[in-house]
Short mmCIF file of C-alpha atoms in Angstrom, two decimals:
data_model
loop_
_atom_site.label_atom_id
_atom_site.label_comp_id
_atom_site.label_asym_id
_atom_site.label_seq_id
_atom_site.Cartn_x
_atom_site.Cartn_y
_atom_site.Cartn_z
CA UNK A 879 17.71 -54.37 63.63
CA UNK A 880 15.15 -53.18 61.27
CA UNK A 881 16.70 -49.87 61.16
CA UNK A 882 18.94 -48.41 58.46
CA UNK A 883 17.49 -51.14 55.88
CA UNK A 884 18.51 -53.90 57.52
CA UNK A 885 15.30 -55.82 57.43
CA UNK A 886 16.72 -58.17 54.20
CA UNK A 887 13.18 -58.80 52.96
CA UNK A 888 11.14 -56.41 53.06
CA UNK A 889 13.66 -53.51 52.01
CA UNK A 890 14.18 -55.74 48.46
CA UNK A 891 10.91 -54.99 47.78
CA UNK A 892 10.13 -53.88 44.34
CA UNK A 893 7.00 -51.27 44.17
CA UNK A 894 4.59 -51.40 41.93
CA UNK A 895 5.80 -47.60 41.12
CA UNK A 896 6.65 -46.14 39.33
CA UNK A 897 5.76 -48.45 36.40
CA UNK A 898 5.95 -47.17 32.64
CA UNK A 899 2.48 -47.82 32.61
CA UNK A 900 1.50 -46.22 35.12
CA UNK A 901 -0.09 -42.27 35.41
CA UNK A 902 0.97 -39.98 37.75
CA UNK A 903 -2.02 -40.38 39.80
CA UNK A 904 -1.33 -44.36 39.88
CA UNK A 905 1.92 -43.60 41.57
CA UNK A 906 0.21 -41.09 43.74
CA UNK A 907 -2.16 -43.36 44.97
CA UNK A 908 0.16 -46.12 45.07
CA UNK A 909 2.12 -44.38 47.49
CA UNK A 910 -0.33 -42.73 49.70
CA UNK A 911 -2.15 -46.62 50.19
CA UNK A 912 1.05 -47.86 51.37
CA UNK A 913 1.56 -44.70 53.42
CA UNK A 914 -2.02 -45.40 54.89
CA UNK A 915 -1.17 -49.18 55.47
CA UNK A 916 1.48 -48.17 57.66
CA UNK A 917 0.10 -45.88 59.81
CA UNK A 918 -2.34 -48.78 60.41
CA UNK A 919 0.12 -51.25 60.59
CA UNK A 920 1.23 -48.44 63.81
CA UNK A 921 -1.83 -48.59 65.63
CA UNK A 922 -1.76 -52.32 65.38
CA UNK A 923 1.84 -52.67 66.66
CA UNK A 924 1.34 -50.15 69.55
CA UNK A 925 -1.90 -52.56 70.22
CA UNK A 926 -0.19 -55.92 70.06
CA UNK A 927 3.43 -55.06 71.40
CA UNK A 928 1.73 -52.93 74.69
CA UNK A 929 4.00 -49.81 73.13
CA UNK A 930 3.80 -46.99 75.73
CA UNK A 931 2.77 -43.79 73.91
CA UNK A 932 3.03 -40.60 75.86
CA UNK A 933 1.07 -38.06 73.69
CA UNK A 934 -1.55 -38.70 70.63
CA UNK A 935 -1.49 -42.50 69.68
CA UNK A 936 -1.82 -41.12 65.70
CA UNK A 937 0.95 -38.72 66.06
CA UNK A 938 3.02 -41.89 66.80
CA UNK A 939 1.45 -44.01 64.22
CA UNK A 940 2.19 -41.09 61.74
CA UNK A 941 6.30 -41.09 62.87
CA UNK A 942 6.05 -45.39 62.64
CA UNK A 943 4.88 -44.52 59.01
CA UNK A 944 7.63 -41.92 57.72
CA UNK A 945 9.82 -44.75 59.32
CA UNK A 946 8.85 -47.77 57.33
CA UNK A 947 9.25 -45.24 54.27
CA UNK A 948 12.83 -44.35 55.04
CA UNK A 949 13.79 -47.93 56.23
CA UNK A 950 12.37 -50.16 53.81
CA UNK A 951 12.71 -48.74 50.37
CA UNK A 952 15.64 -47.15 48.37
CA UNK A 953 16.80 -43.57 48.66
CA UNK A 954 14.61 -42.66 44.90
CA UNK A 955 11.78 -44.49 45.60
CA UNK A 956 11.45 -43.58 49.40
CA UNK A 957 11.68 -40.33 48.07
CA UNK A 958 8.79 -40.32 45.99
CA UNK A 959 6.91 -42.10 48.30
CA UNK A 960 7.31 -39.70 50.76
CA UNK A 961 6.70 -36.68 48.77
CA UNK A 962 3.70 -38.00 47.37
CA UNK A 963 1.88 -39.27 50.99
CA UNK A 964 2.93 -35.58 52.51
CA UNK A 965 0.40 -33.91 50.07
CA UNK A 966 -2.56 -37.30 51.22
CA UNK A 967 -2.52 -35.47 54.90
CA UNK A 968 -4.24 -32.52 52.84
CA UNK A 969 -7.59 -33.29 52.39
CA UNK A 970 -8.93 -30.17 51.95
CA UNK A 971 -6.12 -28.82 49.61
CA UNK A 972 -8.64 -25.64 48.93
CA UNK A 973 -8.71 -24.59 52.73
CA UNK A 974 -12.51 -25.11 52.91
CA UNK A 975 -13.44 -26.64 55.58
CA UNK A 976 -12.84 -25.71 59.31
CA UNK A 977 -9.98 -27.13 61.47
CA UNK A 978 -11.25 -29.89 63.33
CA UNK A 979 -9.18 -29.03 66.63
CA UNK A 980 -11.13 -31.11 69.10
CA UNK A 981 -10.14 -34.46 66.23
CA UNK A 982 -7.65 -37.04 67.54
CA UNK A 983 -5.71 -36.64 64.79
CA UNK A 984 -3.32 -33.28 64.51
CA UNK A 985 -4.12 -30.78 62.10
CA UNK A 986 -3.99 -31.37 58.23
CA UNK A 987 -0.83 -29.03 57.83
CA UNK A 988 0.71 -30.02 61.10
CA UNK A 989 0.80 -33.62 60.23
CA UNK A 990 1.74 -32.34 56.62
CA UNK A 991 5.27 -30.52 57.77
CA UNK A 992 6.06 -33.36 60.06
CA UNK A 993 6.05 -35.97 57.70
CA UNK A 994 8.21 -33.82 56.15
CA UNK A 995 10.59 -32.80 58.93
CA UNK A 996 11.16 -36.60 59.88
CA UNK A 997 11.72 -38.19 56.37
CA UNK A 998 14.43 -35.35 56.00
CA UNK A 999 15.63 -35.53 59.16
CA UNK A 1000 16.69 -39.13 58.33
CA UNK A 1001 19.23 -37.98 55.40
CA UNK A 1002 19.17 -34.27 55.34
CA UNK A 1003 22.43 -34.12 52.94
CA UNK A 1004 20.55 -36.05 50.20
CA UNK A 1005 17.11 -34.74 50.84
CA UNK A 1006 17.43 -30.75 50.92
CA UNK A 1007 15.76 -30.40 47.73
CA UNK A 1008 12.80 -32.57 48.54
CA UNK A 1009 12.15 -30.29 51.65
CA UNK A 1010 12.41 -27.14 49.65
CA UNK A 1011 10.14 -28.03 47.49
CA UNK A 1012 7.63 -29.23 50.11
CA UNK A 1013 8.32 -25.84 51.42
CA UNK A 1014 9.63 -27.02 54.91
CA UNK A 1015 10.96 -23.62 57.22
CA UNK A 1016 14.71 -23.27 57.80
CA UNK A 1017 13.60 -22.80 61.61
CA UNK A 1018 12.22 -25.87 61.45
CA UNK A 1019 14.38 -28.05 59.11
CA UNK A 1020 17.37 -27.17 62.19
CA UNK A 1021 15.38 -29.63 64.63
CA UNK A 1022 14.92 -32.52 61.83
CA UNK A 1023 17.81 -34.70 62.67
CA UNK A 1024 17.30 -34.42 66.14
CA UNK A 1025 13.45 -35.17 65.99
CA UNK A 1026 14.43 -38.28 63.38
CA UNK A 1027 17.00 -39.42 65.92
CA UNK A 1028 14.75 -39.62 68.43
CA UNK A 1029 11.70 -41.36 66.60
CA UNK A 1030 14.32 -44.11 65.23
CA UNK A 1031 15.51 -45.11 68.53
CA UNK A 1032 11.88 -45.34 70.19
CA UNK A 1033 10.47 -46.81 67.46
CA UNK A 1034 13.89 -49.09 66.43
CA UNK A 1035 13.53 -50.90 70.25
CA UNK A 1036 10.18 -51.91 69.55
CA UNK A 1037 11.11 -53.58 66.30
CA UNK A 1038 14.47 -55.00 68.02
CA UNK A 1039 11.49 -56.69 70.46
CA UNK A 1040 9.72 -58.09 67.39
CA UNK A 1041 12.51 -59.43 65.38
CA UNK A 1042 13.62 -60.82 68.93
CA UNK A 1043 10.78 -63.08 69.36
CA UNK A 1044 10.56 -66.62 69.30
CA UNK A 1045 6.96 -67.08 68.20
CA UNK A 1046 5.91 -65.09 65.57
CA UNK A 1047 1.95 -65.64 63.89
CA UNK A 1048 2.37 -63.88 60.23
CA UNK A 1049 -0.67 -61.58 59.18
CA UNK A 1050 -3.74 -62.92 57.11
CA UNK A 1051 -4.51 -60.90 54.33
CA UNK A 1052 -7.73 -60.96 52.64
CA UNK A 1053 -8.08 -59.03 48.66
CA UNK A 1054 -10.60 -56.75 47.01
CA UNK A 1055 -11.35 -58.13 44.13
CA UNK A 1056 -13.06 -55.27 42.70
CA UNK A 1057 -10.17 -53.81 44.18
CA UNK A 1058 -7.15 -54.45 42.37
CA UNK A 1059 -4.75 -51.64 43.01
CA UNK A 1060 -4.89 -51.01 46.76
CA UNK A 1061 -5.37 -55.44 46.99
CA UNK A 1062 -1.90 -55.86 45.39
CA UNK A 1063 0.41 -53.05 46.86
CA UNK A 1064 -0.96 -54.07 50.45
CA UNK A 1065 -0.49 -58.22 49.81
CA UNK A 1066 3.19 -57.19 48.86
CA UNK A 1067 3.32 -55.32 51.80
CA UNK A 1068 2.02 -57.91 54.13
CA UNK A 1069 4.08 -60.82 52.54
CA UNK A 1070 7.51 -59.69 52.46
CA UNK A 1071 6.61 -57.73 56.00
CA UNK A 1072 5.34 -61.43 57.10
CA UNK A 1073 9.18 -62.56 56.78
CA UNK A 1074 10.36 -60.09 59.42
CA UNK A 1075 7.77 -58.45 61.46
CA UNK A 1076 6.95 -60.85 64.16
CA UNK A 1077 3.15 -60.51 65.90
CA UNK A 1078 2.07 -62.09 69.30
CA UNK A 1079 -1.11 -62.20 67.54
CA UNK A 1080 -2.86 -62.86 64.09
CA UNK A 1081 -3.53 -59.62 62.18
CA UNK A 1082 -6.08 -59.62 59.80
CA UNK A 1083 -5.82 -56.89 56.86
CA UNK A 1084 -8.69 -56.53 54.38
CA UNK A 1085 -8.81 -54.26 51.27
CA UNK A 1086 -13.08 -54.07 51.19
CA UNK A 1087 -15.56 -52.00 50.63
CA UNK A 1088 -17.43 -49.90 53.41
CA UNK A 1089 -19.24 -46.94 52.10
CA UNK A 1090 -16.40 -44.41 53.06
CA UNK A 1091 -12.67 -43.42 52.13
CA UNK A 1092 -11.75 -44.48 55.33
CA UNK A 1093 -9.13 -46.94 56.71
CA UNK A 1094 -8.42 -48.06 60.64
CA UNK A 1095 -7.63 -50.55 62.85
CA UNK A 1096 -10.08 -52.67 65.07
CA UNK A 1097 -8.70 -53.44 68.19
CA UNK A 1098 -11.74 -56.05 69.34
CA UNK A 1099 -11.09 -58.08 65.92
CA UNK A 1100 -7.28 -57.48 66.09
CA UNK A 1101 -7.52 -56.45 61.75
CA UNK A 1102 -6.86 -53.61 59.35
CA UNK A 1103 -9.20 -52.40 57.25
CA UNK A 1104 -8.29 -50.58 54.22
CA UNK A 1105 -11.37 -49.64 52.37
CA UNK A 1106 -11.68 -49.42 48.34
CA UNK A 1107 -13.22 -46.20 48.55
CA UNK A 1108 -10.07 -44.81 49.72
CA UNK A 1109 -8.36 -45.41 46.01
CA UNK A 1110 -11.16 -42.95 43.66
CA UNK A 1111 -10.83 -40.40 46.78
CA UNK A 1112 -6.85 -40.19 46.44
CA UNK A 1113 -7.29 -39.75 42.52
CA UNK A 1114 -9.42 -36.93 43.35
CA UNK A 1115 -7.23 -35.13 45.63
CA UNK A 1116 -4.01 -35.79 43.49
CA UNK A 1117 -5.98 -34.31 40.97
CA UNK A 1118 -6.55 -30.95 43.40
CA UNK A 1119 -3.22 -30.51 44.28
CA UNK A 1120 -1.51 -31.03 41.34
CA UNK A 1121 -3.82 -29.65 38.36
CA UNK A 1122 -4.66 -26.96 39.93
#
């Protein structure tokens, strides 16, 4: 089971943050890239594995992420990780532009405080300070456990199904050269993932440029696309949160 870090591989991994060399806003966009990768990664699995989803399909490609975070890393670094990719949901830190209700995806804050609610629903005894500080309700921080339950067993079956499988075609990754930040963190994602996450299918994931800060999944070419413009857009918004 991939659950409580017992995915051997991937959970060894060793991020690329923090690194002594690295800024603040390396580690922020760092983490938000492999934040975005896994939601991705989501829509992929919910695509390949014929996942029933009753409700938004990014809502449960946004719980599949906060998942990965709390299962494959250590308790310090999943920490960071998932303080830092709470604050990439706001993308208009200033409030100033208009709630895009009718969007498939939830609204910026929603998706902010449940991010929050699930990753310290998973450990609430060793991560009450992280959800104070991210400002997560009392009211709300009650429910966490029980909403992280919940997510880990629906999502943990359809990872028992993967690891299950007999066949298993590894993902194809294909670099940014221009690209080097986002290239590396997402071909150490996809190699040590390749180990244990078992596809019906071929997924490609590309790091490339396409005139946007955009990422998504294409379910005609069964590949992930992660595009560069994503990294400069992250440094700006770290820098709107935090230097403001």
């Amino acid at each position: 089971m991939i659950r409580n870090q017992a995915l051997g591989l991937a959970l060894c991994l060793t991020p690329t943050l923090p690194l002594a060399e690295q800024t603040p806003a390396d580690d922020f966009v760092s983490s938000n890239v492999r934040a975005i990768f896994y939601h991705e990664l989501a829509h992929a699995v919910i695509d390949l594995m014929q996942v029933p989803i009753f409700g938004q399909e990014e809502d449960a490609a946004d719980v599949m992420a906060v998942l990965l975070i709390d299962w494959l890393f250590d308790e310090e670094v999943a920490q960071q990780l998932a303080y830092d990719s709470a604050f990439g949901f706001l993308d208009d830190p200033d409030g100033m532009q208009d709630v895009a209700y009718w969007d498939v995806h939830g609204p910026d804050e929603q998706r902010f405080y449940n991010h929050v609610c699930l990753f310290y629903g998973a450990n609430p005894e060793v991560r009450d300070t992280l959800a104070e500080d991210l400002g997560l309700p009392e009211e709300r921080a009650e429910t966490c456990p029980e909403e992280y339950d919940l997510a880990a067993d629906s999502w943990g079956a359809v990872f028992d199904e993967m690891e299950g499988a007999e066949l298993a075609v590894p993902m194809r990754f294909i670099p940014d050269p221009s690209e080097p930040l986002a290239s590396e963190i997402i071909a150490e994602e996809v190699a040590a993932l390749n180990q244990d996450l078992r596809l019906p299918q071929e997924l490609i994931v590309r790091v490339e440029s396409c005139g946007e800060a955009n990422a998504y999944y294409d379910l005609g070419e069964i590949s992930i696309t992660f595009c560069s413009e994503f990294v400069p857009h992250l440094r700006d918004l770290h820098d709107q949160v935090f230097d403001q």
